[in-house]
Coordinates of N, CA and C in Angstrom, one line a residue:
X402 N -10.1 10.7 -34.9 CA -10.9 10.9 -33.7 C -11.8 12.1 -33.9
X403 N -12.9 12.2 -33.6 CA -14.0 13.3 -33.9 C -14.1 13.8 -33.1
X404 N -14.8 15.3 -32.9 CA -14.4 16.3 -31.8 C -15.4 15.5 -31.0
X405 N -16.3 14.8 -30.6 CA -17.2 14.8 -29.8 C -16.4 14.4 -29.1
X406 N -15.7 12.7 -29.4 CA -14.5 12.1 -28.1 C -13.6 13.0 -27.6
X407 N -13.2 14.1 -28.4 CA -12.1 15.0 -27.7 C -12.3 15.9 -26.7
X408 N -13.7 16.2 -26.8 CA -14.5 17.1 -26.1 C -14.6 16.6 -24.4
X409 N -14.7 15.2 -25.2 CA -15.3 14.3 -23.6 C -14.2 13.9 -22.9
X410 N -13.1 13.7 -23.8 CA -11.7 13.3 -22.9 C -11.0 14.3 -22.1
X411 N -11.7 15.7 -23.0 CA -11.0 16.7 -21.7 C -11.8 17.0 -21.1
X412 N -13.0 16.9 -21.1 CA -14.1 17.4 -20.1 C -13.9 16.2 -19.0
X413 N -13.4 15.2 -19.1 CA -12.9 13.7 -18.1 C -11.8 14.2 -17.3
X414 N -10.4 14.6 -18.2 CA -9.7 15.5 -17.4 C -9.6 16.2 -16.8
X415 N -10.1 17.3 -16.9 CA -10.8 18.5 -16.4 C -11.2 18.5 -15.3
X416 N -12.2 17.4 -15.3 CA -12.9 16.8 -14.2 C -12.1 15.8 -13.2
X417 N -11.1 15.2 -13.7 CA -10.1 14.2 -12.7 C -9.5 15.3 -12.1
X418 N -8.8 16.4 -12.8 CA -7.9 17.3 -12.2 C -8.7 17.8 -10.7
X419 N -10.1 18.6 -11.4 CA -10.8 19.1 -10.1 C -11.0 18.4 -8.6
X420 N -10.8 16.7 -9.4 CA -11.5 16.2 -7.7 C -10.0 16.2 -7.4
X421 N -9.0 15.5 -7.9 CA -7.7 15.7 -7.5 C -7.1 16.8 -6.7
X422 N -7.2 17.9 -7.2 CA -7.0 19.5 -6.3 C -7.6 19.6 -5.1
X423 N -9.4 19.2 -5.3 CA -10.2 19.7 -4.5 C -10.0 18.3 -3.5
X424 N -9.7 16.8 -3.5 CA -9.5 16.0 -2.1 C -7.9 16.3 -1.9
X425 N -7.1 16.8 -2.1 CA -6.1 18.0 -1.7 C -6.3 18.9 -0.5
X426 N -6.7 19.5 -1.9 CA -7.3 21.0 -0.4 C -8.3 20.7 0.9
X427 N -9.5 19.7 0.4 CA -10.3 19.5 1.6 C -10.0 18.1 2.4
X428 N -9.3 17.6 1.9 CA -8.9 16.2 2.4 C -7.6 16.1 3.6
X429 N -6.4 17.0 2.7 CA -5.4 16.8 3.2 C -5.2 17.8 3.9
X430 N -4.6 18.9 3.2 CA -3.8 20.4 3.3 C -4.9 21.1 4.7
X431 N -6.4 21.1 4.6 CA -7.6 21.7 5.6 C -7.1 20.8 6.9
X432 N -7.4 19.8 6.5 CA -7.3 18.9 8.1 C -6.1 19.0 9.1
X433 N -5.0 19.5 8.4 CA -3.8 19.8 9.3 C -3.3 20.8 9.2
X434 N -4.0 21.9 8.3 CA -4.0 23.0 9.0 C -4.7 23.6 10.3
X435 N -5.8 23.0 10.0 CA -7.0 23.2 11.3 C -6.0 22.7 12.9
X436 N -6.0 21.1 12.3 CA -5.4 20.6 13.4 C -4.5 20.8 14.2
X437 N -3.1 21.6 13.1 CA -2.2 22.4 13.3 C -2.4 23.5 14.7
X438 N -3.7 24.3 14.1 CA -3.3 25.0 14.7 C -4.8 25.3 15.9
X439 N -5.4 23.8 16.0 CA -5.7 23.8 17.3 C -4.6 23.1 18.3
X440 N -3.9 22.6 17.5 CA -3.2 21.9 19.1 C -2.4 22.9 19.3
X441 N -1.7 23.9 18.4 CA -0.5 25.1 18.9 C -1.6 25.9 19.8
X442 N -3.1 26.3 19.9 CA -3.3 27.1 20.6 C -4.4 26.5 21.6
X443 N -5.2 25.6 21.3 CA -5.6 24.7 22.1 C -5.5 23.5 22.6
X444 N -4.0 22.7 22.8 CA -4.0 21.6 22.7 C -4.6 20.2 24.3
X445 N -5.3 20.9 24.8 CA -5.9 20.3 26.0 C -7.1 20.1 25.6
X446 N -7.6 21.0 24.6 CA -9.3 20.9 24.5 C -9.1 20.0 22.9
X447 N -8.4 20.1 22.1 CA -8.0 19.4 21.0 C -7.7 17.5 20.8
X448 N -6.9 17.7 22.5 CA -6.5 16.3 22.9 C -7.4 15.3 23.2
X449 N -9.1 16.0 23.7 CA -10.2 15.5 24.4 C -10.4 15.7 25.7
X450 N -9.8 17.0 26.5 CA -10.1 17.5 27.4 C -9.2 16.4 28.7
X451 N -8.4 15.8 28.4 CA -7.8 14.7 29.1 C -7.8 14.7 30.8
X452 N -8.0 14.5 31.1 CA -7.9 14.5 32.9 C -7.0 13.5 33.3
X453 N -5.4 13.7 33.7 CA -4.5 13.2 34.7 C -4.4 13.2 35.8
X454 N -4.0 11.9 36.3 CA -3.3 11.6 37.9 C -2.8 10.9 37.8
X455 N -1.6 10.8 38.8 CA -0.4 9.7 38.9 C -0.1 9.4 37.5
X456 N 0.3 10.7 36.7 CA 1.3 10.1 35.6 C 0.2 9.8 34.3
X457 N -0.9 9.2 34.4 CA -1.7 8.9 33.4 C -3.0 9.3 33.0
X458 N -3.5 9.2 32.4 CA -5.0 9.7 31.8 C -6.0 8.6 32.7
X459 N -6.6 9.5 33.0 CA -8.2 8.5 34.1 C -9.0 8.8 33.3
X460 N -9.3 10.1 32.3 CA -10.6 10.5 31.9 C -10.4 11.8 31.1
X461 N -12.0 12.3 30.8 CA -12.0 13.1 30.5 C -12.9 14.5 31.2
X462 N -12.7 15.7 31.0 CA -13.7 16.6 32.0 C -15.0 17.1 31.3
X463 N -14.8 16.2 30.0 CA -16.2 16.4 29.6 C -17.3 15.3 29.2
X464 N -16.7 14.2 30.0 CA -17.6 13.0 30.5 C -17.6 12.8 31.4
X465 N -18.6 12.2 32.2 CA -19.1 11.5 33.3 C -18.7 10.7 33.5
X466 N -18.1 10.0 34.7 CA -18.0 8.8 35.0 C -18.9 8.2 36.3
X467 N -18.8 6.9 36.5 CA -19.6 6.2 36.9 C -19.3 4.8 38.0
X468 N -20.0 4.5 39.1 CA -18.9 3.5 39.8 C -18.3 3.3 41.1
X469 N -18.1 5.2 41.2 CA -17.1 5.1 42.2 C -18.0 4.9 43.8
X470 N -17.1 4.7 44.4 CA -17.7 4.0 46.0 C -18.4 5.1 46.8
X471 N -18.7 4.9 47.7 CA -19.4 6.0 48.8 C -18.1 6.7 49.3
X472 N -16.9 6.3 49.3 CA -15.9 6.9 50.0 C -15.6 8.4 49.1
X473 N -16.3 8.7 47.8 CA -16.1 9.8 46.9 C -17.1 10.0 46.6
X474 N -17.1 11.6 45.9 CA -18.6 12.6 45.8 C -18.9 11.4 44.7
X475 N -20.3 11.3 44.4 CA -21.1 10.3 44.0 C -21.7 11.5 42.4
X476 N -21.5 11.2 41.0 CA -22.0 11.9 39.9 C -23.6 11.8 39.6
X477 N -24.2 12.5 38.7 CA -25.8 12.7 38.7 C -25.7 11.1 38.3
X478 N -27.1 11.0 38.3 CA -27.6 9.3 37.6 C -27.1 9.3 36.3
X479 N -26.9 8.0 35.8 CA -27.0 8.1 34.2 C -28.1 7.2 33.5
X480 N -29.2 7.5 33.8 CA -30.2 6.3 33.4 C -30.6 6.3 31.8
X481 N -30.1 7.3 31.3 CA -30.5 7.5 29.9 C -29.3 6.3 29.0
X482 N -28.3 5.8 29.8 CA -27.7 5.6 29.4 C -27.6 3.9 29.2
X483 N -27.2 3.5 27.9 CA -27.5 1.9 27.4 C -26.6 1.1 26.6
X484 N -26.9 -0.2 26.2 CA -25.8 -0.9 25.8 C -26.1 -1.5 24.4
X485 N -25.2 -1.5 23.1 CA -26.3 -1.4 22.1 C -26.4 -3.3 22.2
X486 N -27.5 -3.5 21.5 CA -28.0 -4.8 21.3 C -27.9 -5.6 20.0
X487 N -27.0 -4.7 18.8 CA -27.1 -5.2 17.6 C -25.6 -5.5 17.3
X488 N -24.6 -4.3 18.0 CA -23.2 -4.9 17.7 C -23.2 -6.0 18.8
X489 N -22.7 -7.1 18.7 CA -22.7 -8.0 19.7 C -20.8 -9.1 19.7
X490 N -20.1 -7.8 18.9 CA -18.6 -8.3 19.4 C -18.0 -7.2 20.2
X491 N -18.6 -5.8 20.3 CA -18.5 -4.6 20.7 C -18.9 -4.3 22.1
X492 N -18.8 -3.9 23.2 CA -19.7 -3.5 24.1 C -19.7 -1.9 24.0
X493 N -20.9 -1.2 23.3 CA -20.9 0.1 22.8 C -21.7 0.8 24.1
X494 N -21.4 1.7 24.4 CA -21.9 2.6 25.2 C -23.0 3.5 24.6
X495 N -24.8 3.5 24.8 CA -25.2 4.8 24.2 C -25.4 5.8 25.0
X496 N -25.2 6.7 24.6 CA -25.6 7.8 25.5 C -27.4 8.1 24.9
X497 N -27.7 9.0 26.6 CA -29.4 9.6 25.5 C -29.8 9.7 27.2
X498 N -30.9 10.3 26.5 CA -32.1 10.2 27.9 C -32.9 9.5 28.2
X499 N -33.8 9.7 28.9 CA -34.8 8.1 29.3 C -36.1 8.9 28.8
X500 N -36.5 9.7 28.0 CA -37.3 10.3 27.3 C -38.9 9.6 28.3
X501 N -38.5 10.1 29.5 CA -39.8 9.7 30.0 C -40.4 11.1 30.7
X502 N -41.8 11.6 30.2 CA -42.5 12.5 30.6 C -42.5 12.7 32.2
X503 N -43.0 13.6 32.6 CA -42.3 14.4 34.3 C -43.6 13.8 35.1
X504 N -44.6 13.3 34.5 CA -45.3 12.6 35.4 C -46.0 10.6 34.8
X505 N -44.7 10.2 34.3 CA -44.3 9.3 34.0 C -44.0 8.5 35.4
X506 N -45.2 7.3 35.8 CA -45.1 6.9 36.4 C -43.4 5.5 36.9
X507 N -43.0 5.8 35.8 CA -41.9 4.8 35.9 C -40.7 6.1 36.3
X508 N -40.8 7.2 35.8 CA -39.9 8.6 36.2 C -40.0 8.7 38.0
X509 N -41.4 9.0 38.3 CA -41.0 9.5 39.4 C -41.4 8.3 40.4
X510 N -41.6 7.0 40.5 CA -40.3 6.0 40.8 C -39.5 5.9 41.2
X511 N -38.8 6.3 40.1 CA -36.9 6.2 40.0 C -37.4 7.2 40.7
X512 N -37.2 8.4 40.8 CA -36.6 9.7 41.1 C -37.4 9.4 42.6
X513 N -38.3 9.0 43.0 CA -38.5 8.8 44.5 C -37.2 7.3 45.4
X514 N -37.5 7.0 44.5 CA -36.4 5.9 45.0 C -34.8 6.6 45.3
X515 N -34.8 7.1 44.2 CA -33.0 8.1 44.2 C -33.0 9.2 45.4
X516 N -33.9 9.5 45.7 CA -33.7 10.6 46.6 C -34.0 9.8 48.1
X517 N -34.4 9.1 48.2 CA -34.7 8.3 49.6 C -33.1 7.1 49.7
X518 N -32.3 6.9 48.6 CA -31.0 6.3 48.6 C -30.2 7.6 48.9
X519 N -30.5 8.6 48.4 CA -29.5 10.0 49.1 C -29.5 10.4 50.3
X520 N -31.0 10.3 50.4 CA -30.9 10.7 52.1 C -29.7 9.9 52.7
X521 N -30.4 8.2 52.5 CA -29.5 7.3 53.6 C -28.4 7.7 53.3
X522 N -27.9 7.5 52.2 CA -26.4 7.6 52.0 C -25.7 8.3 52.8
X523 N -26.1 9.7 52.9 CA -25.2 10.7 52.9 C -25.6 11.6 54.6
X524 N -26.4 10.9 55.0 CA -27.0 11.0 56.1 C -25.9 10.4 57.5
X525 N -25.5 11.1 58.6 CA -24.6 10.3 59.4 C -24.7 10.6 60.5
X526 N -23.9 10.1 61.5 CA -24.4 10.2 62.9 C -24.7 11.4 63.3
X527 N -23.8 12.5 62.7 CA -24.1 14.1 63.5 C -24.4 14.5 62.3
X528 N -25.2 14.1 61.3 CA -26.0 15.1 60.2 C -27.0 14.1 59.7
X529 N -28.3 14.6 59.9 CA -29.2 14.1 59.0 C -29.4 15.0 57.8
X530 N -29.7 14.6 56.4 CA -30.3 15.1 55.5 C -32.0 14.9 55.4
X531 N -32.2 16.0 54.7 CA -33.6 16.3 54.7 C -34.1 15.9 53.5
X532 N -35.1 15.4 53.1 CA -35.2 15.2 51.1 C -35.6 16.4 50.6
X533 N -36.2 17.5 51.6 CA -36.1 19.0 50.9 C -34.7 19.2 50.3
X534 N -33.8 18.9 51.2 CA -32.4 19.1 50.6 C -31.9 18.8 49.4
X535 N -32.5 17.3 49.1 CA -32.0 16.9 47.7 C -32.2 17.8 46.7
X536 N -31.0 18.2 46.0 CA -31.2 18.8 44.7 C -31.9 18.5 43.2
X537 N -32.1 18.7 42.6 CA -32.8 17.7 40.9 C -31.7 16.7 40.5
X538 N -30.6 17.1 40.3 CA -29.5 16.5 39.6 C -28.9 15.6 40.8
X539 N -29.4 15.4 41.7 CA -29.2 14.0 42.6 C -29.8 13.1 42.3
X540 N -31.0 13.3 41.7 CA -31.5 12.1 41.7 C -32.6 12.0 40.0
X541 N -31.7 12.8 38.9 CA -32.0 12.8 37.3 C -30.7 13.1 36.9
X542 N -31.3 12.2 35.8 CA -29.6 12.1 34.9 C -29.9 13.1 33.5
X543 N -28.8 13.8 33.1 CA -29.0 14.7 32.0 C -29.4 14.4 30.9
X544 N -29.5 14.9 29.7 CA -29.9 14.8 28.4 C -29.0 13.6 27.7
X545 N -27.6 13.4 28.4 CA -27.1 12.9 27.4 C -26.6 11.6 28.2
X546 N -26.5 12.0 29.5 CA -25.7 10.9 30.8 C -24.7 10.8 30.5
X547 N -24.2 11.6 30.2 CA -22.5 11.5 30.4 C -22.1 12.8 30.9
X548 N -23.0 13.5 32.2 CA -22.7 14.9 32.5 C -21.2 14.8 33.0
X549 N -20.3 15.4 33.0 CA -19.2 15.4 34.2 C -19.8 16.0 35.4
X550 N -20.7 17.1 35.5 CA -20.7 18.0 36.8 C -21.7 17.4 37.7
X551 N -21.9 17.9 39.0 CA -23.0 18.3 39.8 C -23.1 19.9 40.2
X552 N -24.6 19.8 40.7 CA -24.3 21.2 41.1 C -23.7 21.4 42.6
X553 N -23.3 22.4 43.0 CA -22.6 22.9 44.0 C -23.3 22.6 45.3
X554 N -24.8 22.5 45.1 CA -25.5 22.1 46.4 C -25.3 20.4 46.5
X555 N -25.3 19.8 45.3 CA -25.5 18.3 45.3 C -23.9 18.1 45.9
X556 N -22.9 18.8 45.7 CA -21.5 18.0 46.5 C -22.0 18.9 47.7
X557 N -22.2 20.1 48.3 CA -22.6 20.0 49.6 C -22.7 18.9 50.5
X558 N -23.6 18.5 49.4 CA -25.1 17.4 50.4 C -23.6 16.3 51.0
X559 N -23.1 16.4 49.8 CA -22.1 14.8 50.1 C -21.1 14.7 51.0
X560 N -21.0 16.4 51.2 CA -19.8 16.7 52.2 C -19.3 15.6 53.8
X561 N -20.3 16.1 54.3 CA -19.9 15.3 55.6 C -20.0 13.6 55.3
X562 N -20.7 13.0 54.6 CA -20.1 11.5 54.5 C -19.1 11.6 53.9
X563 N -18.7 12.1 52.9 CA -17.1 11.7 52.2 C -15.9 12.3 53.4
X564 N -16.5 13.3 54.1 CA -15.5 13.3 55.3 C -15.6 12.3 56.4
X565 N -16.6 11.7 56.8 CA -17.0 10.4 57.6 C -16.1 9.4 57.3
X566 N -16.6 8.8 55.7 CA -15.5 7.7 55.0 C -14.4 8.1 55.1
X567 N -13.9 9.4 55.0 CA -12.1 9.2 54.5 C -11.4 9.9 56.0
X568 N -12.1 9.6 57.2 CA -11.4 10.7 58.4 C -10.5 12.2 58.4
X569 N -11.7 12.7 57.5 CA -11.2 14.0 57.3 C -12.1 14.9 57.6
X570 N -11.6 16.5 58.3 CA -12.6 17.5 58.4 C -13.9 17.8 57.5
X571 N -15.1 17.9 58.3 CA -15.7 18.8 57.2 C -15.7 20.0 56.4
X572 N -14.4 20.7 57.4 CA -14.0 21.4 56.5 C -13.6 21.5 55.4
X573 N -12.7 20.7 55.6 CA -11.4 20.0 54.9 C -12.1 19.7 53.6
X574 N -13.4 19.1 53.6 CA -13.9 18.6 52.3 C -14.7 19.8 51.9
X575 N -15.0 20.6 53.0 CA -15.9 21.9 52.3 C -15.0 22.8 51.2
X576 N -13.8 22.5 51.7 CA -12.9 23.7 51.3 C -12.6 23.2 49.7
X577 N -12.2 21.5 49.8 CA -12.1 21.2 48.2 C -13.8 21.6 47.1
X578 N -14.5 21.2 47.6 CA -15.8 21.8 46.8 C -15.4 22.9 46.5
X579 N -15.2 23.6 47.5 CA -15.4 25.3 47.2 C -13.9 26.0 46.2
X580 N -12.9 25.1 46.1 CA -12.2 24.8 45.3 C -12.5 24.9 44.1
X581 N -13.1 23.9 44.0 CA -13.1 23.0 43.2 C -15.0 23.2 42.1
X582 N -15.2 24.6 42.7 CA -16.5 25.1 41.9 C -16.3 26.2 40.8
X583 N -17.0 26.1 39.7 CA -16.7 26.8 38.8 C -18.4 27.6 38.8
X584 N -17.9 28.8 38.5 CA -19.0 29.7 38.3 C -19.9 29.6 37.0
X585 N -20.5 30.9 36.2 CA -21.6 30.5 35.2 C -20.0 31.1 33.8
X586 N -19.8 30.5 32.5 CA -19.3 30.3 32.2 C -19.4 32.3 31.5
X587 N -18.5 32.6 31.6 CA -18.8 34.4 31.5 C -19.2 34.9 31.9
X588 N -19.5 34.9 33.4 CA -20.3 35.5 34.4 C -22.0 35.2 33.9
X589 N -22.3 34.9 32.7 CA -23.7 34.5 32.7 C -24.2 33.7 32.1
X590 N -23.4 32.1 31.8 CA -24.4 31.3 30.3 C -23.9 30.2 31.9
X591 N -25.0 29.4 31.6 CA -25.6 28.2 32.8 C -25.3 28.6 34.3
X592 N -24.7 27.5 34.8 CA -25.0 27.7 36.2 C -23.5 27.4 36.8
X593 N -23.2 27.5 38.1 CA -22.6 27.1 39.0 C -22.2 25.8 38.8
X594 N -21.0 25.0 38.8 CA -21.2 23.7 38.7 C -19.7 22.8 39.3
X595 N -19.6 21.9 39.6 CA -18.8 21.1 40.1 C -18.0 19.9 39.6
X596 N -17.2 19.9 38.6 CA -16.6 18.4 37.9 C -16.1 17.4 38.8
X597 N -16.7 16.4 38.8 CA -16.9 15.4 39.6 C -15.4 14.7 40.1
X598 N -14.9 13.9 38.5 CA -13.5 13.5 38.4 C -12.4 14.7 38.9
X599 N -12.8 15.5 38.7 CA -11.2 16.6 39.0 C -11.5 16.7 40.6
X600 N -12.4 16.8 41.0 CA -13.0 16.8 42.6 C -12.5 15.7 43.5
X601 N -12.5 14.5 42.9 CA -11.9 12.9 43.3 C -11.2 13.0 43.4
X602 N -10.3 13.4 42.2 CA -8.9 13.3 41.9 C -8.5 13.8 43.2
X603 N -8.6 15.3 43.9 CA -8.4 16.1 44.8 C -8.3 15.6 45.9
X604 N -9.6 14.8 46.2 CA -9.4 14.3 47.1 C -9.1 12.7 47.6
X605 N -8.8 12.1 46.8 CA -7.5 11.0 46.6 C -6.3 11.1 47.1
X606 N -6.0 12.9 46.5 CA -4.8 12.9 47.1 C -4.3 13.6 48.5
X607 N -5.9 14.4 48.8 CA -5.7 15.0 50.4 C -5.5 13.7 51.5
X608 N -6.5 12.4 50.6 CA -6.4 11.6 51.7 C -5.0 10.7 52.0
X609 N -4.6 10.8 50.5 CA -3.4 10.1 50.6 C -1.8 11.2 51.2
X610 N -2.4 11.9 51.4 CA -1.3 13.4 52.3 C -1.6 12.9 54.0
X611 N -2.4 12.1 54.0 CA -2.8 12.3 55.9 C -3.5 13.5 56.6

């Protein structure tokens, strides 16, 4: 056997060893260390942020959900949001925006339509809403449409009908908002905001207390 083959059979080894060690270390040993040791110190945000009631998982607090009746705070739009057309054994969810310009006659539209559905909605015998009142995020859906939040003025607005629907104070519902609001994340990155699902949840079970 001549050095050249010998050269190349250990430069082959050499080279099996490397990937061998290195899908080891980056394959195996990294992934459950990491994993390790997000779930020993984060294991709620590690899990997928999970949101429970009655015993089981309904969701998560870092998606949006969609659906629910007039009798609960109502989440931003999700119009960005679509159904893919190519898998067709799947029903895939896309997320996205509706990438339509701010004076996109098909945008404000929708967005005149959404706010004239807010009014009525949330409008009741002893409170009318004003469409000054409407907030942005009543009636536009985020970047991605799967916000969880609203802002703190948008569950306002909703206050007195979700107390109408479920025969409860306006207080009573004021008080879960105000619960139920989270400030700017460090006293200064974004805004004020409201998780929609954890808010439900709440009040599901005020109504189910009497």
């Amino acid at each position: 056997m001549n050095n050249s083959v010998v050269n190349t059979a250990r430069l082959l080894g050499a080279g099996l060893r490397a990937l061998l060690v290195l899908t080891l270390v980056t394959g195996v040993i990294y992934p459950l260390v990491v994993t390790g040791i997000a779930q020993g110190l984060f294991p709620g945000k590690a899990n997928g942020s999970e949101v429970r009631a009655d015993g089981k998982v309904v969701g998560s607090s870092l998606i949006g959900q969609q659906g629910y009746s007039l009798d609960y705070f109502q989440p931003r739009p999700a119009n960005g949001l679509g159904e893919s057309s190519v898998n067709t054994r799947y029903k895939l969810i896309l997320s996205g925006a509706t990438n339509l310009s701010a004076d996109n006659e098909k945008l404000v539209k929708s967005v005149e339509e959404a706010k004239a559905k807010v009014v009525k909605d949330n409008s009741t015998a002893g409170h009318k809403v004003k469409p000054s009142q409407v907030p942005a995020d009543a009636v536009t859906s985020s970047g991605s449409g799967l916000d969880p939040d609203i802002s703190p003025a948008y569950a306002d607005l909703q206050v007195h009908r979700v107390a109408e629907r479920n025969g409860l104070t306006v207080a009573q519902v004021q008080k879960l908002v105000d619960d139920h609001t989270d400030g700017r994340t460090l006293g200064f990155i974004g805004e004020p905001r409201v998780n929609v699902l954890e808010l439900n949840i709440a009040l599901k079970d005020l109504v189910a207390k009497g």
